[in-house]
Amino acid sequence: MEALRVWRASSNLLGFAASRAAVAAATATASAGRAHRLHIRCCSPAAAATTKPPQDRRRRSASTSSTSDRDSIRAIRLKKVEELRGKGYEPYAYKWDRTHTTNELQERYAHLENGEVCTEAAVSIAGRIVARRAFGKLVFMTVRDDSGTIQLYCEKDSLKEEQFEQLKTFIDIGDILGASGSIKKTEKGEISVYVNCFEILTKSLLPLPDKYHGLTDVDKRYRQRYIDMIANPEVADVFRTRAKVVSEIRKTMESFGFIEVETPVLQGAAGGAEARPFITHHNSLQRDLYLRIATELHLKRMLVGGLEKVYEIGRIFRNEGISTRHNPEFTTIEMYEAYSDYESMMNLAEEIVTRCAMVTIGKLKVDYQGTEISLERPWRRETMHRLVEEATGVDFNSFGDIESAKNAATGLLGIKTDSRENTSLQACSSVGHVLNEVFETVVEPTLVQPTFVLDYPVEISPLAKPHRRHAGLTERFELFICGREIGNAFSELTDPIDQRSRFENQIKQHNAKRAAMGKKVKSAESKGDDDDEYSYEVSLDEDFLTSLEYGMPPASGMGLGIDRLVMLLTNSASIRDVIAFPVLKLQQ
């Protein structure tokens, strides 16, 4: 933290100096044009009446000044690049041989006494300069690499004359430096590289963000993640944790005998009427293709082919809304196991999540946004019908017709007649769909602790096997933690005739919703949101249906959202915090 404060202070001083230089250079031009600008501003009484308050002018001036500072600093550093090359130095090196990371040095030489120099140590490190302080014949710099930071102790007497001058004249905060020397622990107890040789490996042309620009600007952090990671080193820890999660998932799957496979991202059919796909066009094939909305159907083909335990970790694409929980592209793991049912997948889900928690945070009590989440097994298991009845007092099993269910749901949800929600509700084609609408609105947000929601209606579960004991339901569960769906699993449907019938019914439902939405007059509030939710066409995946007719063994399958799992384990409020480069709106 001390190094970061020094870096910020240094950045501010550098920006101030550049700003003074820029202002001085622009004085003559500003004086010449001032009268003209005043004349233009005062020529319209209306314009004068709507002049923004001084605070807004200060903000605008600050923004302009910031851009000017940035351009001035870049010009100064470009000149340094030219001067370095003129002196025979290349400021963009090919390589640097380093012997240690900064963290290795901090640990290895922590035993030194204050003021002690370990002359027999010959070390070489490399990293980005994040702080710099000069005191006459002594320069201190803080260098950060992937493992941490360390101080460079640069004394004039231990460097060649031209190198010390180069250090003071050409090196800026943000440059990437290679340095060699011995180890010294300063009188204040700071482990340092006692530099006797250094080389500029990469000359930074743009200034690092200061305390007020770039560090807290959320939009800029997502758009320029590289700056975010430089200015906020803890951001990189999220991605290190993500890597651990993915690695542990693979280890877990392999320990249970699963093998990893890869399936197509570009697919010929929009499989899944409830998930809107991205559509692209292949020029050579002269056909439209779809980015996959799931890996499911191809992984099941692998079961048909004889592989009994398969999984895939891959990118999924859905052309739907963007929020703190949703990104158009996200990462899942889908797994399928022959000769098992959805009970097996509940156990596997618990195993995966708890193992990931132990590897990343070392415990099963997770603090997420101020709420303690207990991952201690076993997790709660309850049916969708029971959860809805607990929350609303209404048993949807008692409704004999869909209109009664819709009327009850309208009252429960407080839906207005002319609202978009009412249009969606009225488009429901079964009591099961109405039940799901109520569940998603009323129950989902309350499922904070890990909960398996069991036995979904058959109408909303086209790929799940019919429940062996309860008609109209399927053997399906969804896993919820913190009010978010983390996983979805079935006892897989293997009957090819039933599967075809369900797909056909799903397409009919999609087309009915498409027609209903098409008749609705778009309001100003809904424009640009999900107005074209049902605008695309869906079709049967005939090849998948053909594969089922060759015979797929009894099986269970599950999909887990890796992004949401990482959110939980890193205490991240938004899915954008755990995706390195999330999709964003165009800048205005």
Coordinates of C-alpha atoms in Angstrom, one line a residue:
M1 CA 0.0 0.0 0.0
E2 CA 2.9 2.4 0.8
A3 CA 4.3 1.8 -2.7
L4 CA 0.9 2.5 -4.2
R5 CA 0.6 5.8 -2.3
V6 CA 4.0 6.9 -3.5
W7 CA 3.1 5.9 -7.1
R8 CA -0.1 8.0 -6.9
A9 CA 1.8 11.0 -5.5
S10 CA 4.5 10.7 -8.2
S11 CA 1.8 10.4 -10.9
N12 CA 0.1 13.6 -9.6
L13 CA 3.4 15.5 -9.5
L14 CA 4.3 14.3 -13.1
G15 CA 0.8 15.3 -14.3
F16 CA 1.1 18.7 -12.6
A17 CA 4.5 19.4 -14.2
A18 CA 3.2 18.4 -17.6
S19 CA 0.1 20.5 -17.2
R20 CA 2.2 23.6 -16.3
A21 CA 4.2 23.1 -19.4
A22 CA 1.1 22.6 -21.6
V23 CA -0.5 25.8 -20.1
A24 CA 2.6 27.8 -20.8
A25 CA 2.9 26.7 -24.4
A26 CA -0.8 27.6 -25.0
T27 CA -0.8 31.0 -23.4
A28 CA -0.2 33.0 -26.6
T29 CA -2.9 31.2 -28.5
A30 CA -5.4 31.5 -25.7
S31 CA -4.8 35.3 -25.4
A32 CA -5.3 35.8 -29.1
G33 CA -8.6 34.0 -29.2
R34 CA -10.1 35.1 -25.9
A35 CA -12.0 38.1 -27.2
H36 CA -13.5 36.1 -30.0
R37 CA -14.6 33.4 -27.7
L38 CA -16.2 35.9 -25.3
H39 CA -18.1 37.5 -28.2
I40 CA -19.4 34.2 -29.4
R41 CA -20.6 33.3 -25.8
C42 CA -22.4 36.5 -25.3
C43 CA -24.1 36.9 -28.7
S44 CA -27.2 34.9 -27.7
P45 CA -29.3 35.8 -24.6
A46 CA -30.7 32.3 -24.6
A47 CA -27.3 30.8 -24.5
A48 CA -26.4 33.1 -21.6
A49 CA -29.5 32.1 -19.8
T50 CA -28.7 28.4 -20.0
T51 CA -25.0 28.7 -19.1
K52 CA -24.0 25.7 -16.9
P53 CA -22.9 26.5 -13.3
P54 CA -19.2 27.0 -12.6
Q55 CA -19.0 23.4 -11.2
D56 CA -19.8 22.0 -14.6
R57 CA -17.3 24.3 -16.3
R58 CA -14.6 23.1 -13.8
R59 CA -15.4 19.5 -14.7
R60 CA -15.2 20.2 -18.4
S61 CA -12.0 22.1 -17.8
A62 CA -10.6 19.2 -15.8
S63 CA -11.4 16.7 -18.5
T64 CA -9.7 18.9 -21.2
S65 CA -6.7 19.4 -18.9
S66 CA -6.5 15.6 -18.3
T67 CA -6.4 14.9 -22.0
S68 CA -3.9 17.7 -22.5
D69 CA -1.7 16.3 -19.7
R70 CA -1.8 12.9 -21.3
D71 CA -0.8 14.2 -24.7
S72 CA 2.0 16.3 -23.2
I73 CA 3.4 13.3 -21.2
R74 CA 3.2 11.1 -24.3
A75 CA 5.1 13.7 -26.4
I76 CA 7.8 13.9 -23.7
R77 CA 8.2 10.2 -23.5
L78 CA 8.3 9.8 -27.2
K79 CA 11.2 12.2 -27.2
K80 CA 12.9 10.1 -24.6
V81 CA 12.6 7.1 -26.8
E82 CA 14.3 9.0 -29.7
E83 CA 17.1 10.2 -27.4
L84 CA 17.7 6.7 -26.0
R85 CA 18.0 5.3 -29.5
G86 CA 20.3 8.2 -30.4
K87 CA 22.6 7.1 -27.6
G88 CA 22.6 3.5 -28.8
Y89 CA 20.0 2.1 -26.3
E90 CA 16.9 0.1 -27.5
P91 CA 14.0 0.9 -25.2
Y92 CA 12.0 -2.1 -26.3
A93 CA 14.1 -5.2 -25.5
Y94 CA 13.9 -8.7 -26.8
K95 CA 14.4 -10.5 -23.5
W96 CA 15.8 -10.3 -20.0
D97 CA 17.3 -13.2 -18.0
R98 CA 15.9 -13.0 -14.5
T99 CA 16.9 -15.3 -11.6
H100 CA 14.1 -14.6 -9.2
T101 CA 10.6 -13.2 -8.8
T102 CA 10.1 -10.3 -6.3
N103 CA 8.2 -12.6 -3.9
E104 CA 11.0 -15.2 -3.9
L105 CA 13.5 -12.5 -2.9
Q106 CA 11.2 -11.1 -0.2
E107 CA 11.0 -14.6 1.3
R108 CA 14.5 -15.8 0.8
Y109 CA 16.2 -12.7 2.4
A110 CA 13.7 -11.8 5.1
H111 CA 16.2 -13.0 7.7
L112 CA 18.7 -10.1 7.0
E113 CA 19.3 -7.5 9.6
N114 CA 18.3 -3.9 9.0
G115 CA 21.2 -2.3 7.1
E116 CA 22.8 -5.6 6.1
V117 CA 24.0 -6.1 2.6
C118 CA 24.3 -9.7 1.2
T119 CA 27.1 -9.1 -1.2
E120 CA 27.4 -12.8 -2.3
A121 CA 23.9 -12.7 -3.7
A122 CA 23.7 -12.1 -7.4
V123 CA 20.1 -11.6 -8.4
S124 CA 18.2 -10.4 -11.5
I125 CA 14.6 -9.3 -11.5
A126 CA 12.2 -7.6 -14.0
G127 CA 8.9 -5.7 -13.6
R128 CA 7.0 -2.5 -13.9
I129 CA 8.0 0.6 -12.0
V130 CA 5.1 1.7 -9.8
A131 CA 6.9 4.2 -7.6
R132 CA 10.0 6.4 -7.9
R133 CA 11.8 8.7 -5.4
A134 CA 15.1 10.5 -6.0
F135 CA 17.4 12.0 -3.4
G136 CA 20.5 13.4 -4.9
K137 CA 22.9 10.5 -5.3
L138 CA 20.3 8.0 -4.3
V139 CA 17.2 6.8 -6.2
F140 CA 14.6 4.4 -4.9
M141 CA 12.1 2.6 -7.2
T142 CA 9.4 0.0 -6.5
V143 CA 9.1 -2.7 -9.1
R144 CA 6.1 -5.0 -9.4
D145 CA 6.0 -8.3 -11.2
D146 CA 3.3 -11.0 -11.2
S147 CA 4.3 -12.2 -7.7
G148 CA 4.5 -8.9 -5.8
T149 CA 6.8 -5.9 -5.4
I150 CA 10.4 -5.1 -4.3
Q151 CA 12.4 -2.0 -3.9
L152 CA 15.4 -1.1 -6.1
Y153 CA 18.2 0.7 -4.2
C154 CA 20.1 2.7 -6.8
E155 CA 23.2 4.4 -5.6
K156 CA 25.3 6.6 -7.8
D157 CA 28.6 5.1 -6.6
S158 CA 27.5 1.6 -7.5
L159 CA 26.4 2.4 -11.1
K160 CA 28.3 3.7 -14.1
E161 CA 28.1 7.5 -14.4
E162 CA 26.0 7.3 -17.6
Q163 CA 23.7 4.8 -16.1
F164 CA 22.9 6.9 -13.1
E165 CA 22.1 9.9 -15.3
Q166 CA 20.0 7.6 -17.5
L167 CA 18.1 6.5 -14.4
K168 CA 17.3 10.0 -13.4
T169 CA 16.6 11.4 -16.9
F170 CA 14.9 8.7 -18.9
I171 CA 13.0 6.3 -16.5
D172 CA 9.4 7.1 -15.6
I173 CA 6.7 5.4 -13.6
G174 CA 5.1 2.8 -15.8
D175 CA 8.3 1.7 -17.5
I176 CA 9.2 -2.0 -17.4
L177 CA 12.8 -2.4 -16.1
G178 CA 15.3 -5.2 -15.7
A179 CA 17.7 -4.9 -12.8
S180 CA 20.7 -6.9 -11.5
G181 CA 22.7 -6.6 -8.3
S182 CA 23.0 -7.9 -4.7
I183 CA 20.5 -7.8 -1.8
K184 CA 20.3 -5.1 0.8
K185 CA 17.9 -4.7 3.7
T186 CA 17.6 -0.9 4.4
E187 CA 17.8 0.7 7.8
K188 CA 14.0 0.8 7.7
G189 CA 13.8 -2.9 7.1
E190 CA 13.0 -2.9 3.4
I191 CA 14.3 -5.8 1.3
S192 CA 15.9 -4.2 -1.8
V193 CA 17.9 -5.1 -4.8
Y194 CA 21.2 -3.2 -4.5
V195 CA 21.4 -2.3 -8.2
N196 CA 24.7 -2.4 -10.1
C197 CA 23.2 -2.8 -13.6
F198 CA 19.8 -2.1 -15.2
E199 CA 18.1 -2.0 -18.6
I200 CA 14.9 -0.4 -19.9
L201 CA 12.9 -3.3 -21.3
T202 CA 9.8 -1.4 -22.3
K203 CA 9.4 2.4 -22.3
S204 CA 5.8 3.3 -21.3
L205 CA 4.4 6.2 -23.4
L206 CA 1.2 6.8 -21.4
P207 CA 1.0 7.8 -17.7
L208 CA -0.5 5.4 -15.2
P209 CA -3.8 6.5 -13.8
D210 CA -3.8 8.5 -10.7
K211 CA -6.1 8.3 -7.7
Y212 CA -8.9 10.1 -9.4
H213 CA -8.8 8.9 -12.9
G214 CA -9.1 5.2 -13.8
L215 CA -8.9 3.6 -10.4
T216 CA -12.6 4.1 -9.5
D217 CA -14.1 4.6 -12.9
V218 CA -16.0 1.3 -13.2
D219 CA -16.7 1.6 -16.9
K220 CA -13.0 2.4 -17.7
R221 CA -11.9 -0.5 -15.5
Y222 CA -13.9 -3.0 -17.6
R223 CA -13.0 -1.4 -21.0
Q224 CA -9.3 -1.2 -20.2
R225 CA -8.8 -4.2 -17.9
Y226 CA -5.0 -3.9 -18.3
I227 CA -5.0 -0.5 -16.7
D228 CA -7.4 -1.8 -14.0
M229 CA -4.9 -4.6 -13.2
I230 CA -2.0 -2.2 -13.0
A231 CA -3.8 0.3 -10.8
N232 CA -5.6 -2.2 -8.7
P233 CA -3.3 -5.2 -8.2
E234 CA -6.0 -7.1 -6.3
V235 CA -8.0 -7.4 -9.5
A236 CA -5.4 -9.9 -10.8
D237 CA -6.1 -12.1 -7.7
V238 CA -9.7 -12.6 -9.0
F239 CA -8.3 -14.1 -12.2
R240 CA -5.8 -16.2 -10.3
T241 CA -8.7 -17.5 -8.3
R242 CA -10.7 -18.2 -11.4
A243 CA -7.8 -20.2 -12.8
K244 CA -7.6 -22.2 -9.6
V245 CA -11.4 -22.9 -9.8
V246 CA -11.1 -24.2 -13.4
S247 CA -8.1 -26.3 -12.6
E248 CA -9.8 -27.8 -9.5
I249 CA -12.9 -28.6 -11.5
R250 CA -10.8 -30.5 -14.0
K251 CA -9.0 -32.4 -11.3
T252 CA -12.4 -33.3 -9.7
M253 CA -13.8 -34.5 -13.0
E254 CA -10.7 -36.6 -13.8
S255 CA -10.8 -38.1 -10.3
F256 CA -14.3 -39.4 -11.0
G257 CA -13.2 -40.9 -14.3
F258 CA -14.6 -38.2 -16.7
I259 CA -12.7 -37.3 -19.9
E260 CA -12.7 -33.8 -21.4
V261 CA -13.9 -33.3 -25.0
E262 CA -14.6 -30.4 -27.4
T263 CA -17.7 -29.8 -29.3
P264 CA -18.6 -27.2 -32.1
V265 CA -19.1 -23.5 -31.3
L266 CA -20.7 -22.9 -34.7
Q267 CA -23.8 -25.0 -35.1
G268 CA -26.3 -25.4 -37.9
A269 CA -29.5 -25.3 -35.8
A270 CA -30.7 -22.9 -33.1
G271 CA -31.1 -25.6 -30.4
G272 CA -33.2 -24.4 -27.5
A273 CA -36.3 -22.2 -28.0
E274 CA -35.9 -20.4 -24.7
A275 CA -32.4 -19.1 -25.3
R276 CA -31.9 -16.5 -28.0
P277 CA -28.8 -17.3 -30.2
F278 CA -26.3 -15.2 -32.0
I279 CA -26.6 -15.7 -35.7
T280 CA -23.8 -15.4 -38.2
H281 CA -23.2 -16.3 -41.8
H282 CA -20.6 -18.6 -43.4
N283 CA -19.8 -17.2 -46.8
S284 CA -18.2 -20.3 -48.3
L285 CA -21.0 -22.6 -47.2
Q286 CA -23.6 -19.9 -48.0
R287 CA -25.6 -20.7 -44.8
D288 CA -26.5 -19.1 -41.5
L289 CA -24.9 -20.6 -38.4
Y290 CA -25.5 -20.1 -34.7
L291 CA -23.1 -19.7 -31.8
R292 CA -23.9 -22.4 -29.4
I293 CA -26.3 -21.8 -26.5
A294 CA -25.2 -25.0 -24.8
T295 CA -22.8 -27.9 -25.3
E296 CA -25.5 -30.4 -24.4
L297 CA -26.7 -32.1 -27.6
H298 CA -23.2 -32.8 -28.9
L299 CA -22.0 -34.2 -25.5
K300 CA -25.0 -36.6 -25.6
R301 CA -23.9 -37.7 -29.0
M302 CA -20.7 -38.7 -27.4
L303 CA -22.7 -41.0 -25.0
V304 CA -24.4 -42.6 -27.9
G305 CA -20.9 -43.2 -29.4
G306 CA -19.8 -45.1 -26.4
L307 CA -18.0 -42.7 -24.1
E308 CA -19.6 -43.0 -20.7
K309 CA -18.3 -40.1 -18.7
V310 CA -17.6 -36.8 -20.7
Y311 CA -17.4 -33.1 -19.9
E312 CA -16.6 -29.9 -21.6
I313 CA -15.5 -26.5 -20.2
G314 CA -16.4 -24.0 -22.8
R315 CA -17.7 -20.6 -23.8
I316 CA -21.5 -20.3 -24.3
F317 CA -23.2 -17.5 -26.2
R318 CA -26.7 -16.1 -25.6
N319 CA -28.1 -13.0 -27.3
E320 CA -29.9 -11.8 -24.3
G321 CA -29.8 -9.1 -21.6
I322 CA -26.7 -7.7 -19.9
S323 CA -26.7 -7.2 -16.1
T324 CA -24.6 -7.9 -13.0
R325 CA -25.6 -11.5 -13.4
H326 CA -25.6 -11.9 -17.2
N327 CA -23.0 -11.5 -19.9
P328 CA -23.7 -12.5 -23.6
E329 CA -20.8 -14.9 -23.4
F330 CA -20.0 -16.9 -20.4
T331 CA -18.2 -20.1 -19.3
T332 CA -19.8 -23.3 -18.2
I333 CA -18.9 -26.9 -17.5
E334 CA -21.4 -29.5 -18.8
M335 CA -20.9 -33.2 -17.8
Y336 CA -22.8 -36.4 -18.7
E337 CA -22.6 -39.8 -17.0
A338 CA -24.1 -43.0 -18.4
Y339 CA -26.1 -45.3 -16.1
S340 CA -26.8 -42.6 -13.4
D341 CA -29.7 -40.3 -12.6
Y342 CA -30.1 -36.7 -11.3
E343 CA -29.4 -37.8 -7.7
S344 CA -25.8 -38.5 -8.8
M345 CA -25.5 -35.0 -10.2
M346 CA -26.6 -33.4 -6.9
N347 CA -23.7 -35.2 -5.2
L348 CA -21.3 -34.3 -7.9
A349 CA -22.3 -30.6 -7.7
E350 CA -21.7 -30.6 -4.0
E351 CA -18.3 -32.2 -4.5
I352 CA -17.2 -29.7 -7.2
V353 CA -18.3 -26.5 -5.3
T354 CA -16.9 -27.6 -1.9
R355 CA -13.6 -28.7 -3.4
C356 CA -13.3 -25.3 -5.2
A357 CA -14.0 -23.5 -2.0
M358 CA -11.4 -25.3 -0.1
V359 CA -8.7 -24.8 -2.8
T360 CA -9.4 -21.0 -3.1
I361 CA -10.5 -19.8 0.3
G362 CA -9.6 -22.8 2.5
K363 CA -13.0 -23.1 4.2
L364 CA -16.7 -23.8 3.6
K365 CA -18.1 -20.6 5.2
V366 CA -18.1 -17.9 2.5
D367 CA -18.7 -14.2 3.1
Y368 CA -20.6 -12.9 0.1
Q369 CA -21.5 -9.3 0.1
G370 CA -22.1 -9.2 3.8
T371 CA -23.9 -12.5 4.0
E372 CA -22.4 -15.7 5.3
I373 CA -23.0 -18.6 3.0
S374 CA -22.5 -22.1 4.4
L375 CA -21.4 -24.7 1.9
E376 CA -21.4 -27.5 4.5
R377 CA -23.0 -30.6 3.1
P378 CA -25.7 -31.8 2.6
W379 CA -27.5 -28.9 1.0
R380 CA -31.2 -28.4 1.1
R381 CA -33.3 -30.3 -1.4
E382 CA -36.9 -29.2 -2.1
T383 CA -39.4 -29.3 -4.9
M384 CA -40.5 -26.3 -7.0
H385 CA -44.1 -26.8 -6.0
R386 CA -43.4 -26.9 -2.3
L387 CA -41.2 -23.8 -2.4
V388 CA -43.8 -21.8 -4.3
E389 CA -46.5 -22.9 -1.9
E390 CA -44.3 -21.9 1.1
A391 CA -43.7 -18.5 -0.3
T392 CA -47.2 -17.7 -1.6
G393 CA -49.6 -20.1 0.2
V394 CA -50.9 -21.2 -3.2
D395 CA -50.7 -24.9 -4.3
F396 CA -50.5 -24.8 -8.1
N397 CA -51.3 -28.5 -8.2
S398 CA -54.8 -27.5 -7.3
F399 CA -55.4 -25.6 -10.6
G400 CA -57.3 -27.7 -13.2
D401 CA -57.1 -25.1 -15.9
I402 CA -54.5 -22.5 -17.1
E403 CA -56.8 -19.4 -16.7
S404 CA -57.2 -20.0 -13.0
A405 CA -53.5 -20.3 -12.7
K406 CA -52.9 -17.1 -14.6
N407 CA -55.4 -15.2 -12.5
A408 CA -53.8 -16.4 -9.3
A409 CA -50.3 -15.5 -10.6
T410 CA -51.5 -12.0 -11.7
G411 CA -52.6 -11.3 -8.1
L412 CA -49.5 -12.8 -6.6
L413 CA -47.1 -10.9 -8.8
G414 CA -49.1 -7.6 -8.8
I415 CA -48.9 -7.4 -12.5
K416 CA -50.6 -4.5 -14.4
T417 CA -52.8 -5.4 -17.3
D418 CA -50.8 -3.3 -19.9
S419 CA -47.4 -4.4 -18.6
R420 CA -44.8 -6.4 -20.4
E421 CA -44.8 -8.9 -17.6
N422 CA -48.6 -9.5 -18.1
T423 CA -48.0 -10.1 -21.8
S424 CA -45.4 -12.7 -21.0
L425 CA -47.7 -14.3 -18.4
Q426 CA -50.6 -14.4 -20.8
A427 CA -48.4 -16.1 -23.4
C428 CA -47.8 -19.0 -21.0
S429 CA -49.3 -22.1 -22.5
S430 CA -49.6 -24.3 -19.4
V431 CA -49.9 -24.3 -15.7
G432 CA -46.3 -25.4 -15.5
H433 CA -45.2 -22.3 -17.3
V434 CA -47.2 -20.1 -15.0
L435 CA -45.7 -21.9 -11.9
N436 CA -42.3 -21.2 -13.3
E437 CA -43.1 -17.4 -13.7
V438 CA -44.1 -17.2 -10.1
F439 CA -41.1 -19.2 -8.9
E440 CA -38.6 -17.0 -10.8
T441 CA -40.2 -13.8 -9.5
V442 CA -41.1 -14.7 -5.9
V443 CA -38.9 -17.6 -4.8
E444 CA -35.6 -17.4 -6.6
P445 CA -34.3 -14.2 -4.8
T446 CA -34.9 -15.9 -1.5
L447 CA -32.7 -18.9 -2.1
V448 CA -29.6 -17.5 -0.5
Q449 CA -28.1 -20.7 1.1
P450 CA -27.3 -23.6 -1.3
T451 CA -30.6 -25.2 -2.4
F452 CA -31.4 -27.9 -5.0
V453 CA -34.8 -27.1 -6.5
L454 CA -36.3 -30.3 -7.7
D455 CA -38.9 -31.8 -10.1
Y456 CA -39.7 -29.1 -12.7
P457 CA -42.8 -29.2 -14.9
V458 CA -42.4 -31.2 -18.0
E459 CA -43.5 -28.2 -20.2
I460 CA -40.3 -26.2 -19.3
S461 CA -37.9 -29.2 -19.3
P462 CA -37.8 -30.5 -22.8
L463 CA -34.6 -32.6 -22.3
A464 CA -35.4 -34.1 -18.9
K465 CA -36.8 -37.6 -18.2
P466 CA -40.4 -37.8 -16.9
H467 CA -40.5 -38.2 -13.2
R468 CA -40.8 -41.9 -12.2
R469 CA -43.3 -41.1 -9.4
H470 CA -45.1 -37.8 -10.2
A471 CA -47.0 -37.3 -13.5
G472 CA -46.4 -34.0 -15.3
L473 CA -43.0 -33.5 -13.7
T474 CA -39.5 -34.3 -14.7
E475 CA -36.4 -35.5 -12.8
R476 CA -34.6 -32.1 -13.0
F477 CA -33.0 -29.8 -10.5
E478 CA -31.5 -26.4 -10.5
L479 CA -28.9 -25.3 -7.9
F480 CA -29.3 -21.9 -6.4
I481 CA -26.9 -20.0 -4.2
C482 CA -27.3 -16.3 -3.3
G483 CA -30.5 -16.1 -5.3
R484 CA -28.7 -17.1 -8.5
E485 CA -28.9 -20.3 -10.6
I486 CA -25.5 -22.0 -10.4
G487 CA -26.4 -25.3 -12.0
N488 CA -29.0 -27.2 -13.9
A489 CA -29.3 -31.0 -14.2
F490 CA -31.6 -33.8 -15.4
S491 CA -32.1 -37.4 -15.6
E492 CA -31.6 -37.3 -19.3
L493 CA -34.4 -38.1 -21.7
T494 CA -33.4 -41.0 -23.9
D495 CA -36.7 -41.9 -25.6
P496 CA -36.3 -40.5 -29.2
I497 CA -40.0 -40.3 -29.9
D498 CA -40.8 -38.4 -26.7
Q499 CA -37.8 -36.2 -27.3
R500 CA -39.1 -35.3 -30.8
S501 CA -42.6 -34.6 -29.5
R502 CA -41.2 -32.3 -26.8
F503 CA -39.0 -30.4 -29.2
E504 CA -42.0 -29.9 -31.5
N505 CA -44.2 -28.6 -28.7
Q506 CA -41.4 -26.2 -27.6
I507 CA -41.2 -24.8 -31.1
K508 CA -45.0 -24.3 -31.1
Q509 CA -44.7 -22.5 -27.8
H510 CA -41.9 -20.3 -29.1
N511 CA -43.9 -19.4 -32.2
A512 CA -47.0 -18.6 -30.1
K513 CA -45.0 -16.2 -28.0
R514 CA -43.4 -14.8 -31.1
A515 CA -46.8 -14.0 -32.5
A516 CA -48.1 -12.5 -29.2
M517 CA -45.0 -10.3 -28.9
G518 CA -45.4 -9.2 -32.5
K519 CA -48.9 -7.9 -31.8
K520 CA -47.8 -5.9 -28.7
V521 CA -47.2 -2.2 -29.3
K522 CA -43.7 -1.4 -28.2
S523 CA -43.6 1.1 -25.4
A524 CA -40.8 3.7 -25.0
E525 CA -39.6 1.8 -21.9
S526 CA -39.2 -1.5 -23.7
K527 CA -37.5 -0.3 -26.8
G528 CA -34.0 -1.5 -27.3
D529 CA -34.4 -4.0 -24.5
D530 CA -35.7 -7.5 -25.3
D531 CA -38.3 -6.6 -27.9
D532 CA -37.0 -9.2 -30.3
E533 CA -36.8 -12.0 -27.8
Y534 CA -38.8 -14.3 -30.1
S535 CA -37.9 -12.8 -33.4
Y536 CA -35.6 -15.7 -34.5
E537 CA -36.7 -19.1 -35.8
V538 CA -35.9 -22.4 -34.2
S539 CA -35.7 -25.7 -35.8
L540 CA -35.3 -29.4 -34.9
D541 CA -31.8 -30.7 -34.6
E542 CA -32.5 -33.7 -36.8
D543 CA -29.0 -35.2 -36.4
F544 CA -29.4 -35.2 -32.6
L545 CA -32.8 -36.9 -32.8
T546 CA -31.3 -39.5 -35.2
S547 CA -28.5 -40.2 -32.7
L548 CA -31.0 -41.0 -30.1
E549 CA -32.7 -43.5 -32.4
Y550 CA -29.4 -45.4 -32.4
G551 CA -29.8 -45.6 -28.6
M552 CA -28.4 -43.5 -25.7
P553 CA -27.8 -45.3 -22.4
P554 CA -29.6 -44.1 -19.2
A555 CA -27.7 -41.0 -18.1
S556 CA -27.7 -37.9 -16.1
G557 CA -26.2 -34.5 -17.0
M558 CA -25.4 -31.2 -15.5
G559 CA -24.3 -27.7 -16.4
L560 CA -22.5 -25.4 -13.9
G561 CA -21.9 -21.7 -14.4
I562 CA -18.2 -21.1 -13.7
D563 CA -18.5 -17.3 -13.8
R564 CA -21.1 -17.3 -11.0
L565 CA -19.2 -19.8 -9.0
V566 CA -16.1 -17.5 -9.2
M567 CA -18.3 -14.6 -8.2
L568 CA -19.3 -16.4 -5.0
L569 CA -15.7 -17.4 -4.1
T570 CA -14.2 -14.0 -4.8
N571 CA -17.0 -11.9 -3.2
S572 CA -17.6 -10.2 -6.6
A573 CA -20.9 -8.3 -7.0
S574 CA -21.0 -8.3 -10.8
I575 CA -20.2 -11.0 -13.3
R576 CA -18.1 -8.4 -15.1
D577 CA -15.7 -8.5 -12.2
V578 CA -14.8 -12.1 -13.0
I579 CA -14.7 -11.9 -16.8
A580 CA -11.5 -10.3 -17.9
F581 CA -13.0 -8.5 -20.9
P582 CA -16.8 -8.3 -20.6
V583 CA -19.1 -7.2 -23.4
L584 CA -20.0 -3.5 -23.0
K585 CA -22.1 -0.9 -24.7
L586 CA -20.4 1.3 -27.2
Q587 CA -19.0 4.5 -25.7
Q588 CA -21.0 7.6 -26.5

